[in-house]
Amino acid sequence: MGGQAAGSQPSGAETIQKLCDRVASSTLLEDRRDAVRALKSLSKKYRMEVGTQAMDHLINILQTDRSDSEILGYALDTLYNIICNDEEEEQDENAQKQADDLGAQFTDKFIQDPEHVTLLLTLLEVLNFQLMCLCVQVQGVILVSPMGVSRLMDLLADSREVIRNDGLLLLQQLTKGNAAIQKIVAFENAFERLLDIITEEGSSDGGIVVEDCLLLLLNLLKNNSSNQNFFKEGSYIQRMKPWFEVGDDNSGWSAQKVTNLHLMLQLVRVMVSPVNSPGATASCQKSMYQCGLLQQLCTILMATGVPADILTETINTVSEVIRGSQVNQDYFASVNAPSNPPRPAIVVLLMSMVNERQPFVLRCAVLYCFQCFLYKNQKGQGEIVATLLPSTIDANSISAGQLLCGGLFSADSLSNWCAAVALAHALQDNLTQKEQLLRVQLATSLGKPPVSLLQQCTNILSQGSKVQTRVGLLMLLCTWISNCPIAVTHFLHNQENVPFLTAQISENLGEDERLVQGLCALLLGICIYYNDNSLENYTKEKLKQLIEKRIGKENFVEKLGFITKHELYSRAAQKPQPVFPSPEQMLFDHEFTKLVKELEGIITKAVHKSSEEEKKEEEVKKTLEQHDNIVTQYKELIREQDAHIQELKEQVLSMTSQNEQMQVTITQQLSQIQQHKDQYNILKLKLGKDTQSQSNSQADGSQVNGLQTEELTQLKDELEELRKQHTLLKTQLGDKDALIDTLVSDVCELQVEVENSLHSLALRGQIQSQSTEINHLKTERQELLGRAEAGVIFNIVEENITFSILYPLIYSSIFSFSLIQEETKRSLESRADLEQQLASATSTVAILQTEKAKLQTEVQESKKEQDDLLMLLADQDQKIHSLKQKLKNLGETVEDEDDLDARDQTDDDDEEEEEDED
């Protein structure tokens, strides 16, 4: 009954070992495939065992069994399971950390051999189905490996070109759609290495390696603002300029050169794409202008023999480099084509746009370039519109305005659409140019009066041309009259326009005409919303009543909604560049979609509003405008106060700095003064010691040597003579001082007299006032006389007043006249007296001034003589001092003047005491 005991089950490691042996030793592909599939099933549970035992065998499968995609898939899945963690499994922190460490170890083991990377690249070329799956797997491997990207970047510096080129291909695949890897690669100095490779390989004349480098650069920069900023800050934009240096002979470009230059242009566009942040785009545009890249692109633009696709891409690139940049737009406006005579580049490009024989993509590129030139460029808009005005038209040259008008009214519907959109961009957000364009007059045919451009557009619209032409004209009219009441008035002034629009909207037309109906509804709605009610027949209220009677409000709103529901509307709203598969689908402009989005809701509300609501809104608008004006005034006041405060702050800062400087200067000067004092005290002490020692030594010398008596006597005589001269000079100096004091007192007296004279001059003012009073009295006298005479005549002739009433009045007037005459006489007499006093005072002042001048001259001469005497005294003192010094050196005792003065004073005191005693 007993059976054989069951054997023990093999462990996981044993099973994996057996499967690895089968993979290594089996000759049949099916056996190896089954073994690899079994390893795949065990790779998650026994990750450590499969990774340590089976990795080499799996790599060998990838090398030997490339023909079987199934076994390759099993092998790649197994490698992915042992290298990457399973994100779906929930693990605790310790287990997760161990799993991460394990994956990092296997990753390092796999990429240690560069041949493994090359093997994966080879599989990328062979396998199509597993391509995306492999990319995701390898990206996961790279991100979990601490040094994964660094080791891959080392491949770019490998001296073996095969390894370097394979590394480029691998990095291309790894950086697709993975921003994290893109940033890591960029900060591993990828830009520097790639640009070096492009330069070494010959730039645009290089081969496939240059193409691979450019593709990798595009992966790193496209939609990655961090890498774009790093590229700009690293001054790599400047290194792009040599790529676009083309010679005069541009015939025979190779296909590889065309591809390389196309990718280079795309790389420039990535840096200035409209989808980037405005600040980053503006910074890159500025760098491209400063380094000369824009100038180089314009050279290609105007060169001959450039392939059509390169020319088209260059136009698109220049468009985005100048879009919204005033400096770049001004430069582009100054570029001339190398023709005879030279023509502006804008004119040459517009000639291509309105030429139906040019390629469709080229015409779209030129339109995009013109739009970018006018984007936020009011100066450029004014220049374009000015070429249409009568005062600036030059019959001898072709202008941009003439080309736009020619395209607007040509037989080619695509030219009509392009010209209409281009002209609309010349009016975008520019009220001044919208009003200026109303002045444009067109000559339709001989013998007929000219019509306005606005009227001609509506005439062509009513003639029932192609849908593309009508759509273009309607977009132009909507852009033109929006936010411009004057243009609305001009449009409504034509009695045929409103009936045409209402007829177009109310009809039930086919699918192709629904867009035209929607645009007509938009145009009529703009006429309502921006109507200033200046035309009695087409006020806001009457237009709304017309819509309600002829169309119906709900039907009108429905037709208006046809625009945004059109399939091509959303495509045009995505990006500014006009990209269309075919000319027939070229219907919407990007900027126009913004206008529709802005106006659709506003017009819908305006149509449904009643007149009372509109009045209330107008009152609210007026109130808001008043508040805005008040706010604006306060803002201006605050701005002025801020400016004044800023000026005061600057003055305070300046004065503070000046004060600090003065304090520093004062401190320095005080320090210097203290130093000088210290030096002076030291020198004074030293000088005293030297003088004492010198006198002692001289005394000793005189005792030893001695001199003859005659020489000593002679020196004493000279000293006595000098003392006499010194005394005489002192006496003369005292006399001069007394004279100077006398002159000074005289001058003071003269000044007093002059002041008194000047006081008398004030009499002239009194005389003038008296003259004024006299003239005033004379005037009153004349007025009273005339009034009296007129009163007498008037009372006698007109009022028949009796003489008894008039007599006292005449008598009193005559008495007043006599008083006035006496007062005038007295005033004249006093005036004569004052004038006489003034004349005498004036003569006195003149005499005093002359005497003052003489005295001042004498004072100056006396001062000069005194200075000379002082100089002589100084010389005498110096001689006396030198002679005394000689006497002292000869051993004679010499008394100083101070000692003599003291002795004389003592003698005088003794004499006085004796006299007192007597």
PDB file of C-alpha atoms in Angstrom, residues 680-810:
ATOM      1  CA  TYR A 680      55.183 122.454  17.235  1.00  0.00           C
ATOM      2  CA  ASN A 681      55.545 121.678  20.958  1.00  0.00           C
ATOM      3  CA  ILE A 682      58.288 119.134  20.243  1.00  0.00           C
ATOM      4  CA  LEU A 683      60.176 121.574  18.024  1.00  0.00           C
ATOM      5  CA  LYS A 684      59.743 124.340  20.572  1.00  0.00           C
ATOM      6  CA  LEU A 685      61.271 122.210  23.327  1.00  0.00           C
ATOM      7  CA  LYS A 686      64.057 121.046  21.062  1.00  0.00           C
ATOM      8  CA  LEU A 687      64.780 124.624  19.904  1.00  0.00           C
ATOM      9  CA  GLY A 688      65.042 125.837  23.507  1.00  0.00           C
ATOM     10  CA  LYS A 689      67.556 123.144  24.386  1.00  0.00           C
ATOM     11  CA  ASP A 690      69.614 123.802  21.248  1.00  0.00           C
ATOM     12  CA  THR A 691      69.687 127.555  21.919  1.00  0.00           C
ATOM     13  CA  GLN A 692      70.873 127.057  25.510  1.00  0.00           C
ATOM     14  CA  SER A 693      73.584 124.601  24.541  1.00  0.00           C
ATOM     15  CA  GLN A 694      74.701 126.840  21.674  1.00  0.00           C
ATOM     16  CA  SER A 695      74.975 129.915  23.916  1.00  0.00           C
ATOM     17  CA  ASN A 696      77.059 127.945  26.419  1.00  0.00           C
ATOM     18  CA  SER A 697      79.393 126.679  23.757  1.00  0.00           C
ATOM     19  CA  GLN A 698      79.699 130.137  22.204  1.00  0.00           C
ATOM     20  CA  ALA A 699      80.590 131.644  25.577  1.00  0.00           C
ATOM     21  CA  ASP A 700      83.259 129.074  26.048  1.00  0.00           C
ATOM     22  CA  GLY A 701      84.574 129.681  22.549  1.00  0.00           C
ATOM     23  CA  SER A 702      84.754 133.422  23.109  1.00  0.00           C
ATOM     24  CA  GLN A 703      86.748 132.899  26.224  1.00  0.00           C
ATOM     25  CA  VAL A 704      89.126 130.610  24.469  1.00  0.00           C
ATOM     26  CA  ASN A 705      89.550 132.386  21.172  1.00  0.00           C
ATOM     27  CA  GLY A 706      88.603 136.048  21.736  1.00  0.00           C
ATOM     28  CA  LEU A 707      88.491 138.799  19.164  1.00  0.00           C
ATOM     29  CA  GLN A 708      90.140 142.146  18.700  1.00  0.00           C
ATOM     30  CA  THR A 709      88.606 145.186  20.403  1.00  0.00           C
ATOM     31  CA  GLU A 710      88.294 147.201  17.195  1.00  0.00           C
ATOM     32  CA  GLU A 711      86.056 144.590  15.541  1.00  0.00           C
ATOM     33  CA  LEU A 712      83.793 144.489  18.581  1.00  0.00           C
ATOM     34  CA  THR A 713      83.527 148.271  18.618  1.00  0.00           C
ATOM     35  CA  GLN A 714      82.665 148.372  14.949  1.00  0.00           C
ATOM     36  CA  LEU A 715      79.866 145.811  15.406  1.00  0.00           C
ATOM     37  CA  LYS A 716      78.465 147.786  18.354  1.00  0.00           C
ATOM     38  CA  ASP A 717      78.404 150.968  16.276  1.00  0.00           C
ATOM     39  CA  GLU A 718      76.554 149.217  13.477  1.00  0.00           C
ATOM     40  CA  LEU A 719      74.072 147.858  15.980  1.00  0.00           C
ATOM     41  CA  GLU A 720      73.487 151.307  17.446  1.00  0.00           C
ATOM     42  CA  GLU A 721      72.957 152.793  13.997  1.00  0.00           C
ATOM     43  CA  LEU A 722      70.419 150.085  13.148  1.00  0.00           C
ATOM     44  CA  ARG A 723      68.584 150.782  16.393  1.00  0.00           C
ATOM     45  CA  LYS A 724      68.295 154.457  15.480  1.00  0.00           C
ATOM     46  CA  GLN A 725      66.987 153.600  12.025  1.00  0.00           C
ATOM     47  CA  HIS A 726      64.517 151.191  13.629  1.00  0.00           C
ATOM     48  CA  THR A 727      63.251 153.922  15.959  1.00  0.00           C
ATOM     49  CA  LEU A 728      62.902 156.380  13.064  1.00  0.00           C
ATOM     50  CA  LEU A 729      60.918 153.869  11.039  1.00  0.00           C
ATOM     51  CA  LYS A 730      58.629 153.247  13.997  1.00  0.00           C
ATOM     52  CA  THR A 731      57.987 156.985  14.256  1.00  0.00           C
ATOM     53  CA  GLN A 732      57.189 157.233  10.540  1.00  0.00           C
ATOM     54  CA  LEU A 733      54.896 154.257  10.845  1.00  0.00           C
ATOM     55  CA  GLY A 734      53.041 155.890  13.728  1.00  0.00           C
ATOM     56  CA  ASP A 735      52.541 159.044  11.615  1.00  0.00           C
ATOM     57  CA  LYS A 736      51.159 156.994   8.771  1.00  0.00           C
ATOM     58  CA  ASP A 737      48.777 155.196  11.126  1.00  0.00           C
ATOM     59  CA  ALA A 738      47.512 158.530  12.412  1.00  0.00           C
ATOM     60  CA  LEU A 739      47.015 159.744   8.831  1.00  0.00           C
ATOM     61  CA  ILE A 740      45.128 156.570   7.964  1.00  0.00           C
ATOM     62  CA  ASP A 741      42.864 157.004  11.009  1.00  0.00           C
ATOM     63  CA  THR A 742      42.155 160.564   9.926  1.00  0.00           C
ATOM     64  CA  LEU A 743      41.301 159.467   6.402  1.00  0.00           C
ATOM     65  CA  VAL A 744      39.070 156.722   7.715  1.00  0.00           C
ATOM     66  CA  SER A 745      37.140 159.185   9.878  1.00  0.00           C
ATOM     67  CA  ASP A 746      36.790 161.502   6.859  1.00  0.00           C
ATOM     68  CA  VAL A 747      35.472 158.627   4.801  1.00  0.00           C
ATOM     69  CA  CYS A 748      32.940 157.832   7.533  1.00  0.00           C
ATOM     70  CA  GLU A 749      31.764 161.440   7.566  1.00  0.00           C
ATOM     71  CA  LEU A 750      31.460 161.371   3.792  1.00  0.00           C
ATOM     72  CA  GLN A 751      29.407 158.197   4.008  1.00  0.00           C
ATOM     73  CA  VAL A 752      27.059 159.895   6.451  1.00  0.00           C
ATOM     74  CA  GLU A 753      26.730 162.873   4.113  1.00  0.00           C
ATOM     75  CA  VAL A 754      26.134 160.526   1.188  1.00  0.00           C
ATOM     76  CA  GLU A 755      23.406 158.758   3.145  1.00  0.00           C
ATOM     77  CA  ASN A 756      21.804 162.094   3.888  1.00  0.00           C
ATOM     78  CA  SER A 757      22.042 163.005   0.240  1.00  0.00           C
ATOM     79  CA  LEU A 758      20.500 159.728  -0.703  1.00  0.00           C
ATOM     80  CA  HIS A 759      17.737 160.508   1.750  1.00  0.00           C
ATOM     81  CA  SER A 760      17.197 163.753  -0.052  1.00  0.00           C
ATOM     82  CA  LEU A 761      17.008 161.804  -3.262  1.00  0.00           C
ATOM     83  CA  ALA A 762      13.809 160.325  -1.903  1.00  0.00           C
ATOM     84  CA  LEU A 763      12.344 163.724  -2.631  1.00  0.00           C
ATOM     85  CA  ARG A 764      12.334 162.731  -6.305  1.00  0.00           C
ATOM     86  CA  GLY A 765       9.795 160.039  -5.432  1.00  0.00           C
ATOM     87  CA  GLN A 766       7.709 162.645  -3.650  1.00  0.00           C
ATOM     88  CA  ILE A 767       7.921 164.933  -6.658  1.00  0.00           C
ATOM     89  CA  GLN A 768       6.803 162.160  -8.933  1.00  0.00           C
ATOM     90  CA  SER A 769       3.889 161.348  -6.622  1.00  0.00           C
ATOM     91  CA  GLN A 770       2.987 165.053  -6.544  1.00  0.00           C
ATOM     92  CA  SER A 771       3.091 165.075 -10.349  1.00  0.00           C
ATOM     93  CA  THR A 772       0.808 162.098 -10.416  1.00  0.00           C
ATOM     94  CA  GLU A 773      -1.621 163.823  -8.048  1.00  0.00           C
ATOM     95  CA  ILE A 774      -1.533 166.956 -10.192  1.00  0.00           C
ATOM     96  CA  ASN A 775      -2.297 165.003 -13.330  1.00  0.00           C
ATOM     97  CA  HIS A 776      -5.085 163.208 -11.476  1.00  0.00           C
ATOM     98  CA  LEU A 777      -6.555 166.512 -10.343  1.00  0.00           C
ATOM     99  CA  LYS A 778      -6.368 167.869 -13.886  1.00  0.00           C
ATOM    100  CA  THR A 779      -8.186 164.809 -15.127  1.00  0.00           C
ATOM    101  CA  GLU A 780     -10.890 165.196 -12.482  1.00  0.00           C
ATOM    102  CA  ARG A 781     -11.204 168.816 -13.442  1.00  0.00           C
ATOM    103  CA  GLN A 782     -11.734 167.985 -17.077  1.00  0.00           C
ATOM    104  CA  GLU A 783     -14.237 165.270 -16.169  1.00  0.00           C
ATOM    105  CA  LEU A 784     -16.150 167.599 -13.869  1.00  0.00           C
ATOM    106  CA  LEU A 785     -16.164 170.336 -16.509  1.00  0.00           C
ATOM    107  CA  GLY A 786     -17.386 167.951 -19.184  1.00  0.00           C
ATOM    108  CA  ARG A 787     -19.914 166.438 -16.810  1.00  0.00           C
ATOM    109  CA  ALA A 788     -21.173 169.893 -15.863  1.00  0.00           C
ATOM    110  CA  GLU A 789     -21.484 171.028 -19.448  1.00  0.00           C
ATOM    111  CA  ALA A 790     -23.131 167.794 -20.485  1.00  0.00           C
ATOM    112  CA  GLY A 791     -25.458 168.016 -17.484  1.00  0.00           C
ATOM    113  CA  VAL A 792     -26.414 171.547 -18.319  1.00  0.00           C
ATOM    114  CA  ILE A 793     -27.062 170.812 -21.979  1.00  0.00           C
ATOM    115  CA  PHE A 794     -28.881 167.578 -21.279  1.00  0.00           C
ATOM    116  CA  ASN A 795     -31.028 169.150 -18.548  1.00  0.00           C
ATOM    117  CA  ILE A 796     -31.874 172.138 -20.641  1.00  0.00           C
ATOM    118  CA  VAL A 797     -32.591 170.318 -23.899  1.00  0.00           C
ATOM    119  CA  GLU A 798     -34.032 166.952 -22.864  1.00  0.00           C
ATOM    120  CA  GLU A 799     -35.365 167.220 -19.348  1.00  0.00           C
ATOM    121  CA  ASN A 800     -36.395 170.888 -19.360  1.00  0.00           C
ATOM    122  CA  ILE A 801     -35.066 171.451 -15.886  1.00  0.00           C
ATOM    123  CA  THR A 802     -35.478 175.026 -14.755  1.00  0.00           C
ATOM    124  CA  PHE A 803     -32.571 177.348 -14.519  1.00  0.00           C
ATOM    125  CA  SER A 804     -33.216 177.845 -10.821  1.00  0.00           C
ATOM    126  CA  ILE A 805     -32.280 174.190 -10.221  1.00  0.00           C
ATOM    127  CA  LEU A 806     -29.244 174.270 -12.520  1.00  0.00           C
ATOM    128  CA  TYR A 807     -27.763 177.449 -11.141  1.00  0.00           C
ATOM    129  CA  PRO A 808     -26.622 176.142  -7.752  1.00  0.00           C
ATOM    130  CA  LEU A 809     -25.118 173.092  -9.479  1.00  0.00           C
ATOM    131  CA  ILE A 810     -23.146 175.263 -11.895  1.00  0.00           C
TER     132      ILE A 810
END
